N, CA, C and O atoms as CSV, one atom per row, in Angstrom:
chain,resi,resn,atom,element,x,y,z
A,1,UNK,N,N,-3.218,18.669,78.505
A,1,UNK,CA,C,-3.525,18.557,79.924
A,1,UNK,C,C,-2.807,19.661,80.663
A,1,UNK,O,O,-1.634,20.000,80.514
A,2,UNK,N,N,-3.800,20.215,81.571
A,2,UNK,CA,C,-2.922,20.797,82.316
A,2,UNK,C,C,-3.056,20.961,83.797
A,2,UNK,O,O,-3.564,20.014,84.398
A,3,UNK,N,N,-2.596,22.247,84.637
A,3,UNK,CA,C,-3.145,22.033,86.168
A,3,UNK,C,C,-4.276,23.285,86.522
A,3,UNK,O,O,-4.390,24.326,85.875
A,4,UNK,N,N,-4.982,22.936,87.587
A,4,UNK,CA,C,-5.985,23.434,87.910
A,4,UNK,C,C,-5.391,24.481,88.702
A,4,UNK,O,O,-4.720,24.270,89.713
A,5,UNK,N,N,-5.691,25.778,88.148
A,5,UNK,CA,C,-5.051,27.269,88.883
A,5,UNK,C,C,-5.702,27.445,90.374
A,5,UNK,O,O,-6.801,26.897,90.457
A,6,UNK,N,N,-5.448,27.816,91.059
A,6,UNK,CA,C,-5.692,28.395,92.103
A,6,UNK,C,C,-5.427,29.636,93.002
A,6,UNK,O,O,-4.597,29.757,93.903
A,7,UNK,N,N,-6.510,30.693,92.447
A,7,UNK,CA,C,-6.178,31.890,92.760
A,7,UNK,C,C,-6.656,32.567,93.718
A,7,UNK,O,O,-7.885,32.642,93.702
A,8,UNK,N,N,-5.941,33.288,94.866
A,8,UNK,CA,C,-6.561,34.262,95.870
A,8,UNK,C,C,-5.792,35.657,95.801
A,8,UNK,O,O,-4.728,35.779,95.193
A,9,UNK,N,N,-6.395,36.646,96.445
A,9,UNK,CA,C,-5.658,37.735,96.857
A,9,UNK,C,C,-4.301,37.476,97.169
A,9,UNK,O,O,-3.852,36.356,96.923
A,10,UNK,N,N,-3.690,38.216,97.598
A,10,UNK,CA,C,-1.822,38.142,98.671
A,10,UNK,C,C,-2.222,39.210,99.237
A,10,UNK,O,O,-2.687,40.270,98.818
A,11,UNK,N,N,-1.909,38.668,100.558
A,11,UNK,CA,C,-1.365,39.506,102.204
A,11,UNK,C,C,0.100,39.409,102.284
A,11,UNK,O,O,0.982,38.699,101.801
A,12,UNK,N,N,-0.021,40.717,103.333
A,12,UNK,CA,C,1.432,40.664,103.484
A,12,UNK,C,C,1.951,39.289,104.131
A,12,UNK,O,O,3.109,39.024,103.809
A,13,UNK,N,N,1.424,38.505,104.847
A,13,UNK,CA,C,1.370,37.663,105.760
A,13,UNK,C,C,0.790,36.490,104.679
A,13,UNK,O,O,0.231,35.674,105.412
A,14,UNK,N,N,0.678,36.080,103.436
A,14,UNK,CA,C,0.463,34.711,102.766
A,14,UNK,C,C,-0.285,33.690,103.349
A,14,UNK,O,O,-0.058,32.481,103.414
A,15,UNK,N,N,-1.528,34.589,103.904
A,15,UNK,CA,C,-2.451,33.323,104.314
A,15,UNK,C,C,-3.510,33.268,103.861
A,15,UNK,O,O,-4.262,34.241,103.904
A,16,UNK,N,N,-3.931,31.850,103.178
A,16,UNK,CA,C,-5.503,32.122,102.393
A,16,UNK,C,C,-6.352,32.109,103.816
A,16,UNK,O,O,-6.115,31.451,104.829
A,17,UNK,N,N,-7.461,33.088,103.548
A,17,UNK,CA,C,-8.374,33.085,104.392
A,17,UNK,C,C,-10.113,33.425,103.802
A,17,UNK,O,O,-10.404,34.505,103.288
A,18,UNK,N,N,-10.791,32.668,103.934
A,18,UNK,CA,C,-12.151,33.151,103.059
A,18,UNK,C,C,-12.382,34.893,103.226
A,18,UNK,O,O,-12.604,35.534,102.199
A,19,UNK,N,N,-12.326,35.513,104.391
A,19,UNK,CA,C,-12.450,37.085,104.767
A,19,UNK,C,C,-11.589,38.001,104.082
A,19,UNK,O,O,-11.877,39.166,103.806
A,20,UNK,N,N,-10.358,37.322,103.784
A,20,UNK,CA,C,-9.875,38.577,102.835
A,20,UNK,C,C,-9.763,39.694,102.292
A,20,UNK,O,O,-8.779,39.423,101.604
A,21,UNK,N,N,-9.957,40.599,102.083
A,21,UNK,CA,C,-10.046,41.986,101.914
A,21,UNK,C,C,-9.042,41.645,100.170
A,21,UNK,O,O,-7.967,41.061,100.034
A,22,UNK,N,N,-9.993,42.322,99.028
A,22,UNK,CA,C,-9.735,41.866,97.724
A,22,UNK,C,C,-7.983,43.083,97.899
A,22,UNK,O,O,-7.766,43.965,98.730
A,23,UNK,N,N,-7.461,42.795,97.230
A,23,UNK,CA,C,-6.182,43.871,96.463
A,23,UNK,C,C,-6.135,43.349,95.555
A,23,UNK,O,O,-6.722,42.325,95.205
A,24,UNK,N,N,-5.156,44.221,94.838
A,24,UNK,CA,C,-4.349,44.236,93.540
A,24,UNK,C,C,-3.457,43.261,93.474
A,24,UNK,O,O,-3.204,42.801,92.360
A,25,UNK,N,N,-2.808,42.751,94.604
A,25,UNK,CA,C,-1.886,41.712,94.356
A,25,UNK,C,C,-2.719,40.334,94.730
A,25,UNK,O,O,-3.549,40.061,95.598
A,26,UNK,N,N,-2.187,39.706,93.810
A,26,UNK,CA,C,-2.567,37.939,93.369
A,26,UNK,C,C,-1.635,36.838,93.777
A,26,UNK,O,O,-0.512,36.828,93.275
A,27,UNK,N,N,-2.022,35.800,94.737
A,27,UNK,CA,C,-0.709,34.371,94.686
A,27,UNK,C,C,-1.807,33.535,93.778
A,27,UNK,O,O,-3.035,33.618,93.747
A,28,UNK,N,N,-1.076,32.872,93.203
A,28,UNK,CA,C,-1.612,31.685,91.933
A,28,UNK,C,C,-0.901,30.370,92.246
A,28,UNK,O,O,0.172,30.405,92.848
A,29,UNK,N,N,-1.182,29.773,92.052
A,29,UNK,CA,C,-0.551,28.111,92.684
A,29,UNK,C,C,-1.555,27.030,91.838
A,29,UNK,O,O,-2.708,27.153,91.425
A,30,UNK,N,N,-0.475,25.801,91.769
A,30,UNK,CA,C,-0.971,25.247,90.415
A,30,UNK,C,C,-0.396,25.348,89.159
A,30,UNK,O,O,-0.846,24.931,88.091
A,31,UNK,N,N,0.330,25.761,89.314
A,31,UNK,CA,C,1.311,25.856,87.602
A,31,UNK,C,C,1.999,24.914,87.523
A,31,UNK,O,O,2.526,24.332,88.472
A,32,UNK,N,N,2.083,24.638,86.367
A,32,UNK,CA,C,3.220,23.455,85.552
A,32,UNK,C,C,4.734,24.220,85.804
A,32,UNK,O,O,5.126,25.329,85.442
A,33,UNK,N,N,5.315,23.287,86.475
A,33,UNK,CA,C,6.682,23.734,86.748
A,33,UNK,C,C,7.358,24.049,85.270
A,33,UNK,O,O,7.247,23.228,84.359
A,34,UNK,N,N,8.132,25.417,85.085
A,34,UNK,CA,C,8.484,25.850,83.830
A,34,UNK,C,C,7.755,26.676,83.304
A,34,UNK,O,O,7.910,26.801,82.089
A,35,UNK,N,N,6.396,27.798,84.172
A,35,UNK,CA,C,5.865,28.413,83.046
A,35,UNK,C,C,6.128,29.168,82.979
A,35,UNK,O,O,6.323,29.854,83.982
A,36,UNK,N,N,6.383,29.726,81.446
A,36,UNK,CA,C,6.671,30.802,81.021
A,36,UNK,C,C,6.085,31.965,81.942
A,36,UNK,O,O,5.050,31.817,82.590
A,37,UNK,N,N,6.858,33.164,81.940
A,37,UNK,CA,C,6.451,34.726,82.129
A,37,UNK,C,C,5.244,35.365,81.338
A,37,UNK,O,O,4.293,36.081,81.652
A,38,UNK,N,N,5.704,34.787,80.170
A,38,UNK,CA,C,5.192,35.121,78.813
A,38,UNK,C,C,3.705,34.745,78.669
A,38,UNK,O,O,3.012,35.406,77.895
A,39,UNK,N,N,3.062,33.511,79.510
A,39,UNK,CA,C,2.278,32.721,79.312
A,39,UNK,C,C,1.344,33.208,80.427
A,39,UNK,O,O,0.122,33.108,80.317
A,40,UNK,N,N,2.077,33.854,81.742
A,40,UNK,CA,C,1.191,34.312,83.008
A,40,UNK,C,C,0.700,35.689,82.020
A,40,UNK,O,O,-0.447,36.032,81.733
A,41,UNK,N,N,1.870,36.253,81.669
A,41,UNK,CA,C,1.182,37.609,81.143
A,41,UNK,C,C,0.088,37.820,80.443
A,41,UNK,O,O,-0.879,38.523,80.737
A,42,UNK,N,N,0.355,36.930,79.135
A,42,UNK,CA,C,-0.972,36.859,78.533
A,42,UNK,C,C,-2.095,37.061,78.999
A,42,UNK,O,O,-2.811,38.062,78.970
A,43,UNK,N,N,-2.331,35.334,79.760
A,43,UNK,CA,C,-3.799,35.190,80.642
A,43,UNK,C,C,-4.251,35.991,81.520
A,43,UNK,O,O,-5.432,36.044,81.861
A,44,UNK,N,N,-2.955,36.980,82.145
A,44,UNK,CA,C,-3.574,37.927,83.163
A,44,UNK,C,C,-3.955,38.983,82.594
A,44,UNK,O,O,-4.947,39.599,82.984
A,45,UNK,N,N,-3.001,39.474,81.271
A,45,UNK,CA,C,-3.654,40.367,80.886
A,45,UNK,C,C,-4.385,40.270,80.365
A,45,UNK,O,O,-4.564,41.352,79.806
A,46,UNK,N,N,-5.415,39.291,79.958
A,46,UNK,CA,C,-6.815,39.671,79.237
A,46,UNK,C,C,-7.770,40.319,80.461
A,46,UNK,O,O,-8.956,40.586,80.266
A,47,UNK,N,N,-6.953,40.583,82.022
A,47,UNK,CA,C,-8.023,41.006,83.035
A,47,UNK,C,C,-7.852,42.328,83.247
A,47,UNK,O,O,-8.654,43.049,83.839
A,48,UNK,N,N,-6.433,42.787,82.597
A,48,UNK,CA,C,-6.494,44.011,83.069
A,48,UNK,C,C,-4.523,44.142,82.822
A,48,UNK,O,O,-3.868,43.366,82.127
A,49,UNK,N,N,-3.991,45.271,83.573
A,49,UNK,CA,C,-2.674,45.723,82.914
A,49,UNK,C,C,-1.915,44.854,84.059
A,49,UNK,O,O,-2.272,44.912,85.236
A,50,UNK,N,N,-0.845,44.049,83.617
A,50,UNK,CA,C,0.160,43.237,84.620
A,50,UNK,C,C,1.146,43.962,84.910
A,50,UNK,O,O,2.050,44.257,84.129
A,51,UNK,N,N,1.005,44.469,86.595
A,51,UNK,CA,C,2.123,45.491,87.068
A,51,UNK,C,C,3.542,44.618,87.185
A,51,UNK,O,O,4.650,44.756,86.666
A,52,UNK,N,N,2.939,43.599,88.169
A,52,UNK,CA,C,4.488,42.674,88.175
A,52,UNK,C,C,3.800,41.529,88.239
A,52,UNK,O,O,2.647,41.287,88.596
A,53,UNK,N,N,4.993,40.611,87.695
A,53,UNK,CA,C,4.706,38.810,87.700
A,53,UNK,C,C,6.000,38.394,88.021
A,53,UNK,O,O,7.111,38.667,87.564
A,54,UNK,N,N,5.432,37.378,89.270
A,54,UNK,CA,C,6.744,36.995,89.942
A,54,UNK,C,C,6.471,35.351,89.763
A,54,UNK,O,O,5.405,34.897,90.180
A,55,UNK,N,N,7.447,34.477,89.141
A,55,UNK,CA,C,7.426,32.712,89.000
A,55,UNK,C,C,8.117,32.683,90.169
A,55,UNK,O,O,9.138,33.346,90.351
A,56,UNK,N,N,7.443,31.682,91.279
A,56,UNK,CA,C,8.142,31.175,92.464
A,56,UNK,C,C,8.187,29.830,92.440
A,56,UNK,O,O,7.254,29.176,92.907
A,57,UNK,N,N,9.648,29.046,91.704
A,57,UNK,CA,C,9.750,28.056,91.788
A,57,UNK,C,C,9.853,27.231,93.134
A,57,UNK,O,O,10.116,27.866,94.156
A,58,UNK,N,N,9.692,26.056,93.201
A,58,UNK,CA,C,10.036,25.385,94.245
A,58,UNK,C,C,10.981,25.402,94.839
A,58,UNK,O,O,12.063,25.302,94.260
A,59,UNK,N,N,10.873,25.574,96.583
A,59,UNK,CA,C,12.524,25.352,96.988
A,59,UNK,C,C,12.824,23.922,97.451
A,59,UNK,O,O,14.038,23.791,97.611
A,60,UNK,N,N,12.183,22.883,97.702
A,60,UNK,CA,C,11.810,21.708,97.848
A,60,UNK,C,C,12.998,20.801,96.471
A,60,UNK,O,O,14.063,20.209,96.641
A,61,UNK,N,N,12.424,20.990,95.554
A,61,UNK,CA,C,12.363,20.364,94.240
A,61,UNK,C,C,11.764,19.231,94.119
A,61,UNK,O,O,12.076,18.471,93.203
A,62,UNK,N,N,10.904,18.952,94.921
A,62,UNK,CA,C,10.051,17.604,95.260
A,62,UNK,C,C,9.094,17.590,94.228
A,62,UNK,O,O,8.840,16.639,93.488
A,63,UNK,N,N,8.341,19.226,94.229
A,63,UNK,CA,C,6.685,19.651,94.143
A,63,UNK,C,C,7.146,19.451,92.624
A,63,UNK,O,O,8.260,19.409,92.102
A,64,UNK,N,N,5.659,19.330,92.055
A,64,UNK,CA,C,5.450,19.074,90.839
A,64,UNK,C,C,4.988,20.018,90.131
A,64,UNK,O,O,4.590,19.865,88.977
A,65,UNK,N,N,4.998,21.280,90.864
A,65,UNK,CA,C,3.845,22.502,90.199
A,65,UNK,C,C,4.904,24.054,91.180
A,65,UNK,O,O,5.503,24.130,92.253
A,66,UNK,N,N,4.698,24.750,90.346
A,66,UNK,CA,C,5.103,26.279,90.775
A,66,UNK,C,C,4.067,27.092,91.392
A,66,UNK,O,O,3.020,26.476,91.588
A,67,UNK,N,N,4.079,28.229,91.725
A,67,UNK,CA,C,3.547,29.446,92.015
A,67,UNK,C,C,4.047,30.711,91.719
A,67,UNK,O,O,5.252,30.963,91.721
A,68,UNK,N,N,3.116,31.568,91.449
A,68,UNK,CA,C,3.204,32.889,90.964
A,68,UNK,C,C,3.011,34.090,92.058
A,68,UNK,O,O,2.700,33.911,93.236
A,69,UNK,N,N,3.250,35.306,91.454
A,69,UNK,CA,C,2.587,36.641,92.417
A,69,UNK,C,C,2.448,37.280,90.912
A,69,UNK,O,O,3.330,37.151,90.062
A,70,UNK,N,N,0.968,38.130,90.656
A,70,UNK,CA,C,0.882,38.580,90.223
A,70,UNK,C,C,0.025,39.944,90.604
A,70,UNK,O,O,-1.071,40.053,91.154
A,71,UNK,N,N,0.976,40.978,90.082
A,71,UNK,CA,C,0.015,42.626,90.634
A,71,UNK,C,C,-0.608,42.755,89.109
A,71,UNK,O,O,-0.108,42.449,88.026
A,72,UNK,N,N,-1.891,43.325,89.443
A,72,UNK,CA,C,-2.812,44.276,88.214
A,72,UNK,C,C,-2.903,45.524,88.714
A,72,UNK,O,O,-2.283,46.045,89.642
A,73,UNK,N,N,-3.660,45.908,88.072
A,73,UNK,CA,C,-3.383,47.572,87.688
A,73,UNK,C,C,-3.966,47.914,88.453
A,73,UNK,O,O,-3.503,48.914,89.000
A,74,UNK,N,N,-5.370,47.362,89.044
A,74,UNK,CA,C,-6.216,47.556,90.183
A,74,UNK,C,C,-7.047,46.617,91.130
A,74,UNK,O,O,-6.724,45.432,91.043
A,75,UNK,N,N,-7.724,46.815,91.726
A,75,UNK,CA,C,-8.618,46.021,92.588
A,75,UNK,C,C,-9.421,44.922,91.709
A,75,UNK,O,O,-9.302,43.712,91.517
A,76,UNK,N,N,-10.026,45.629,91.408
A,76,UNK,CA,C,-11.335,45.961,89.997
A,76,UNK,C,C,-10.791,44.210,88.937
A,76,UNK,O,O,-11.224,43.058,88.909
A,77,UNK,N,N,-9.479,45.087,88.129
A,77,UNK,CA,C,-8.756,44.292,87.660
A,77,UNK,C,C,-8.658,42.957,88.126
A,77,UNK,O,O,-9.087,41.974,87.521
A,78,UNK,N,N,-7.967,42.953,89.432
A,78,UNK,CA,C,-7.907,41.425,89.927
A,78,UNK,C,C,-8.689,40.380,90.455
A,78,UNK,O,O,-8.605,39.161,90.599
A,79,UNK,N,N,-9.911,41.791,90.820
A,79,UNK,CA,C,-10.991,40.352,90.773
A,79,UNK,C,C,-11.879,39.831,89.852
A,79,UNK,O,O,-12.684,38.907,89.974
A,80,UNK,N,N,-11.542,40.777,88.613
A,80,UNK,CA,C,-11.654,40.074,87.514
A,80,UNK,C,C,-11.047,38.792,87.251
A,80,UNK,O,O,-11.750,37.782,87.205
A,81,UNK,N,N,-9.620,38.744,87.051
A,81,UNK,CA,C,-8.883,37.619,86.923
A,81,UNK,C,C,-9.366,37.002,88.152
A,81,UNK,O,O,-9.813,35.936,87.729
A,82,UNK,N,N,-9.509,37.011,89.113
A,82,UNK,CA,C,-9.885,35.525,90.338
A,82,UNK,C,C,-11.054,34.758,89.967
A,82,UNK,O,O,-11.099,33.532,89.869
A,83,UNK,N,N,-12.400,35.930,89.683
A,83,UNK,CA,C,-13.380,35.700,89.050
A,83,UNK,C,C,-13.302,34.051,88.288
A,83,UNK,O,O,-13.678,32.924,88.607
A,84,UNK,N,N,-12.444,34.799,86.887
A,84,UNK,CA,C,-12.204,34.395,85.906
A,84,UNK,C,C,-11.472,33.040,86.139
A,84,UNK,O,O,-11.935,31.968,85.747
A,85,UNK,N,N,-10.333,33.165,86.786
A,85,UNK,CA,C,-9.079,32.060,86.616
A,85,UNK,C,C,-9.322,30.945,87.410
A,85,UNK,O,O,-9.412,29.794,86.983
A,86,UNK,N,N,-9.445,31.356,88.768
A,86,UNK,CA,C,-9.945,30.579,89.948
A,86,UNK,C,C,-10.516,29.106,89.555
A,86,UNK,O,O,-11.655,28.986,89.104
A,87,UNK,N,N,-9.702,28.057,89.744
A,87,UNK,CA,C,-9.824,26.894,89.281
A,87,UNK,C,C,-10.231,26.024,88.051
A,87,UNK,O,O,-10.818,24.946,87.959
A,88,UNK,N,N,-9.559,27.124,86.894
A,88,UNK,CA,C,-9.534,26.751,85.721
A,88,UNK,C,C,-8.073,26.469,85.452
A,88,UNK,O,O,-7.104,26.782,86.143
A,89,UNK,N,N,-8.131,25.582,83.905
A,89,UNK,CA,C,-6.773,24.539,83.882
A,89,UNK,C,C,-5.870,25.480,83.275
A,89,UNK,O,O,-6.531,26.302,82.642
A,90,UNK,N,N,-4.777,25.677,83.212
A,90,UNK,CA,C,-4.066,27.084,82.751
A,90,UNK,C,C,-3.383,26.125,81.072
A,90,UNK,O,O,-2.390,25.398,81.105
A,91,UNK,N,N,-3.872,26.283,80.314
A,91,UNK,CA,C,-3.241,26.126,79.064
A,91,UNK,C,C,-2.166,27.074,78.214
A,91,UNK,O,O,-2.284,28.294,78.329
A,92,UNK,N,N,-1.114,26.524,77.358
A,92,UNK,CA,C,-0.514,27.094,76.861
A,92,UNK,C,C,0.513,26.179,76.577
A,92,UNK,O,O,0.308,24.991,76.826
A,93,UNK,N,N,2.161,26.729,75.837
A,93,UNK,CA,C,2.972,25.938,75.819
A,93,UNK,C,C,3.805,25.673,77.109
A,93,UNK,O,O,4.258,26.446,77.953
A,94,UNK,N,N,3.856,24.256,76.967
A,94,UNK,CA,C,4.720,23.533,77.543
A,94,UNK,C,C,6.497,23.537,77.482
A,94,UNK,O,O,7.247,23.301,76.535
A,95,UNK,N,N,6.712,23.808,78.520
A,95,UNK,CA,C,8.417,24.017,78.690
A,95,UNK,C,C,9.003,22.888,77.846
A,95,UNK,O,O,8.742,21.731,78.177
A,96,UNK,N,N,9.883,23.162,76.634
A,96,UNK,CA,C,10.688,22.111,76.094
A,96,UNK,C,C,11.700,21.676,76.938
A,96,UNK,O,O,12.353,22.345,77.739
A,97,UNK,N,N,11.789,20.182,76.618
A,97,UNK,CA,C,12.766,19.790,77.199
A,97,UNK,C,C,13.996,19.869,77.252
A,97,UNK,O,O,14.487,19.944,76.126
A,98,UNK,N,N,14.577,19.882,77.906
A,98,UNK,CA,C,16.235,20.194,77.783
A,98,UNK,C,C,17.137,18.456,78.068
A,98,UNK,O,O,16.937,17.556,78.884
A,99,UNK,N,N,18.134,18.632,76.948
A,99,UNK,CA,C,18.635,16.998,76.931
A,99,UNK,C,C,19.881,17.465,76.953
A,99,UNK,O,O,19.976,18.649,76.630
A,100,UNK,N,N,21.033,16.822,77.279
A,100,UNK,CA,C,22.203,17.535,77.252
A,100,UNK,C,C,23.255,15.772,78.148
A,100,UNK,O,O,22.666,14.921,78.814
A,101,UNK,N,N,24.073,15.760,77.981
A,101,UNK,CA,C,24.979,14.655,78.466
A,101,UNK,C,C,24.999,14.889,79.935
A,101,UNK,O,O,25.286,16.038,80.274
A,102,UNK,N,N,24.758,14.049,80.847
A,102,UNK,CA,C,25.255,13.741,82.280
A,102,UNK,C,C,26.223,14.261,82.650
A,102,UNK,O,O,27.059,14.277,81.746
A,103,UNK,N,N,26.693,14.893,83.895
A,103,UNK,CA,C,28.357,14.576,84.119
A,103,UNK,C,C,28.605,16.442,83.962
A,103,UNK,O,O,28.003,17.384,83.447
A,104,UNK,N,N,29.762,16.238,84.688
A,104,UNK,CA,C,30.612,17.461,84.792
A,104,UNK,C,C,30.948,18.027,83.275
A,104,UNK,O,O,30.678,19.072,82.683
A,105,UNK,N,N,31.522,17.072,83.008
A,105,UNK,CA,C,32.354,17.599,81.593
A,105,UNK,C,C,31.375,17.355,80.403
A,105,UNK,O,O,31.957,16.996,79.380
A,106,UNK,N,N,30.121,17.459,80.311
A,106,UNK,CA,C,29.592,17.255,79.444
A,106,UNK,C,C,29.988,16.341,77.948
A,106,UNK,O,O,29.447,16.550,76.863
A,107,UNK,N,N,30.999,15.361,78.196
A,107,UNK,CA,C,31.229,14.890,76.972
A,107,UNK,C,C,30.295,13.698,77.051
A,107,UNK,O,O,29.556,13.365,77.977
A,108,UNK,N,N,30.541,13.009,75.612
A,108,UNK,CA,C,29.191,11.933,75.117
A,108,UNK,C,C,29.381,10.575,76.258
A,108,UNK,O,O,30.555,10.253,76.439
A,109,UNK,N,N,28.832,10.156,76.658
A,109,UNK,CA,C,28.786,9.206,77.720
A,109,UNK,C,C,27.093,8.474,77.728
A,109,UNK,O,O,25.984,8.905,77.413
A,110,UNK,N,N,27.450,7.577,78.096
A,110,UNK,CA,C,26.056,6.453,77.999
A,110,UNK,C,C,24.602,7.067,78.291
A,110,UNK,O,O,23.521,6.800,77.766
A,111,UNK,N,N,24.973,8.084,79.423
A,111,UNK,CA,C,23.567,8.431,80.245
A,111,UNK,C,C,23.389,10.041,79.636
A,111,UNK,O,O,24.361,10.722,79.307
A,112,UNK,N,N,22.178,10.440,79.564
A,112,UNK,CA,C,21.053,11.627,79.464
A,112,UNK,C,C,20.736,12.252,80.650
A,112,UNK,O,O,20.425,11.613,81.655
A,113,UNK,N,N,20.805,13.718,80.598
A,113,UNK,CA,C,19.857,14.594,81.472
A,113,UNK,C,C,18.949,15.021,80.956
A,113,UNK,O,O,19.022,15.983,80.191
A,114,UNK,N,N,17.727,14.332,81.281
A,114,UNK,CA,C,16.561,15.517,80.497
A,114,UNK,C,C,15.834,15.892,81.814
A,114,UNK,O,O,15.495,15.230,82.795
A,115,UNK,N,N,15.728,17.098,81.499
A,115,UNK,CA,C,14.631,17.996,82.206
A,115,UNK,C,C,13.222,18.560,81.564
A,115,UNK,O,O,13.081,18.249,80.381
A,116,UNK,N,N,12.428,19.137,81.995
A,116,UNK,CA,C,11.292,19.632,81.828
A,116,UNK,C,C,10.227,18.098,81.197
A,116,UNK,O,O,9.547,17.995,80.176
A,117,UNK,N,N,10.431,17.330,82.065
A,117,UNK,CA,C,9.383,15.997,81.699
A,117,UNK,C,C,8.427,16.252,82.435
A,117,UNK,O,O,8.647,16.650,83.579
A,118,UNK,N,N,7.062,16.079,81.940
A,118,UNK,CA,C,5.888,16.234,82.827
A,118,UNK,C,C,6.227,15.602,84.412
A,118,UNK,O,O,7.159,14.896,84.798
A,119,UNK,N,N,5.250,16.080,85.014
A,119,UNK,CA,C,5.529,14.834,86.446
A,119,UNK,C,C,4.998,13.475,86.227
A,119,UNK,O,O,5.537,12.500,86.749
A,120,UNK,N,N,4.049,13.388,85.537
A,120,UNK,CA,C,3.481,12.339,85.321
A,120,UNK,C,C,3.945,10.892,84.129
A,120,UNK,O,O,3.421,9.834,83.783
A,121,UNK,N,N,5.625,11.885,83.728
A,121,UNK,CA,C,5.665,10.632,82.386
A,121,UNK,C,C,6.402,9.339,83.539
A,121,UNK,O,O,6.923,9.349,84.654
A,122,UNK,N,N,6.077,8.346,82.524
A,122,UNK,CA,C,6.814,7.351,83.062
A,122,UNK,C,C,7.766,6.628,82.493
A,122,UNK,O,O,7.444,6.647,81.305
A,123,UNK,N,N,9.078,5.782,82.624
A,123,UNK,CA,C,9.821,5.335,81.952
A,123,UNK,C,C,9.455,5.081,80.816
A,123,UNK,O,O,9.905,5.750,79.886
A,124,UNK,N,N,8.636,4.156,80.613
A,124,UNK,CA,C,8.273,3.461,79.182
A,124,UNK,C,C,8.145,4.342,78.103
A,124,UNK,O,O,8.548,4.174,76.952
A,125,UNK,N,N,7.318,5.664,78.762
A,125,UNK,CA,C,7.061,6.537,77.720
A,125,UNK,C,C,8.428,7.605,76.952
A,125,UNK,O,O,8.596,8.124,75.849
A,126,UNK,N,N,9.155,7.548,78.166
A,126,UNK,CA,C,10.815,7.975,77.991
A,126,UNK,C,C,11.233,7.257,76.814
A,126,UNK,O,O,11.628,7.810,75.788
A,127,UNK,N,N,11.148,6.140,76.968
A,127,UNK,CA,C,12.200,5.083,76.401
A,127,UNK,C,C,11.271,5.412,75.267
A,127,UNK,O,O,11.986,5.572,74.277
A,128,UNK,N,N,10.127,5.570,74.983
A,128,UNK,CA,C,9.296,5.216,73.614
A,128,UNK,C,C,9.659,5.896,72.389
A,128,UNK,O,O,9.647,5.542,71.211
A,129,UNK,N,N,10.177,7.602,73.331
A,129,UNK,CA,C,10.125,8.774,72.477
A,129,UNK,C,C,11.257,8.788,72.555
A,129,UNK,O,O,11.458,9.839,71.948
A,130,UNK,N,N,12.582,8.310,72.939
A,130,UNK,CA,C,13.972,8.434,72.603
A,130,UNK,C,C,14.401,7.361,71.629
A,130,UNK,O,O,15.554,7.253,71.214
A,131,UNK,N,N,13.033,6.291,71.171
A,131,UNK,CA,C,13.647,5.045,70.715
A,131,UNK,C,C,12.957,5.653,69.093
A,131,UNK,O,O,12.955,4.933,68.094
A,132,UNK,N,N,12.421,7.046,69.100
A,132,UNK,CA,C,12.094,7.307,67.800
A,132,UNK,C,C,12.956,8.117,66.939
A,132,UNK,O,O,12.836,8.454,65.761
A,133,UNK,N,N,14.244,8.445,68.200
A,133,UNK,CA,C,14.871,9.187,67.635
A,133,UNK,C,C,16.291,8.404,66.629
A,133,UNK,O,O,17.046,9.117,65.968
């Protein structure tokens, strides 16, 4: 599973607007919080050469999903990728989780930090996959 991309041009000014005037630079929104660099590059580059890729995590930490900036090599290029990407589900690997002890001092203590859990898991399923370990 994954999330539904959503791609337009970038203005200097970050406003979607249907009139737009196409460029080279791309905002993407819709990403699985945690995606790889590695993983934008790929997919963009099957459109053309990736000048820069920028991951803009949340400043919130609420949101459940990231955003990107991505430049191509040209015009041409990027509306290839919009073409292309523009509300398709972005597949690839998934950020492993990170588990590590609670607490300042990291020593062994009752409680877990895990990070990189989907947004969508829910306790039970927590408890399911720690009770296999």
């Amino acid at each position: 599973a994954g999330r539904v991309m959503a791609i337009r041009f970038a203005d200097a000014k970050a406003e979607a607007r249907s009139d737009q005037e196409p460029t080279d630079n791309l905002y993407v929104k819709g990403l699985p919080l945690g995606t790889p660099d590695a993983t934008l590059r790929s997919v963009f580059g099957q459109y053309g050469h990736v000048v820069r890729l920028k991951v803009l995590e949340p400043k919130n930490g609420e949101s459940s999903d990231c955003a990107a900036l991505v430049q191509l090599g040209s015009v041409e290029e990027a509306m290839a990728a919009v073409e292309a990407l523009h509300g398709r589900v972005l597949k690839g690997p998934v950020p492993r989780m990170k588990v590590k002890f609670a607490g300042k001092n990291s020593q062994p203590v009752p409680n877990l930090y895990v990070a990189g859990l989907p947004h969508h898991a829910q306790e039970q399923q927590v408890r399911a996959m720690f009770s296999q370990c």
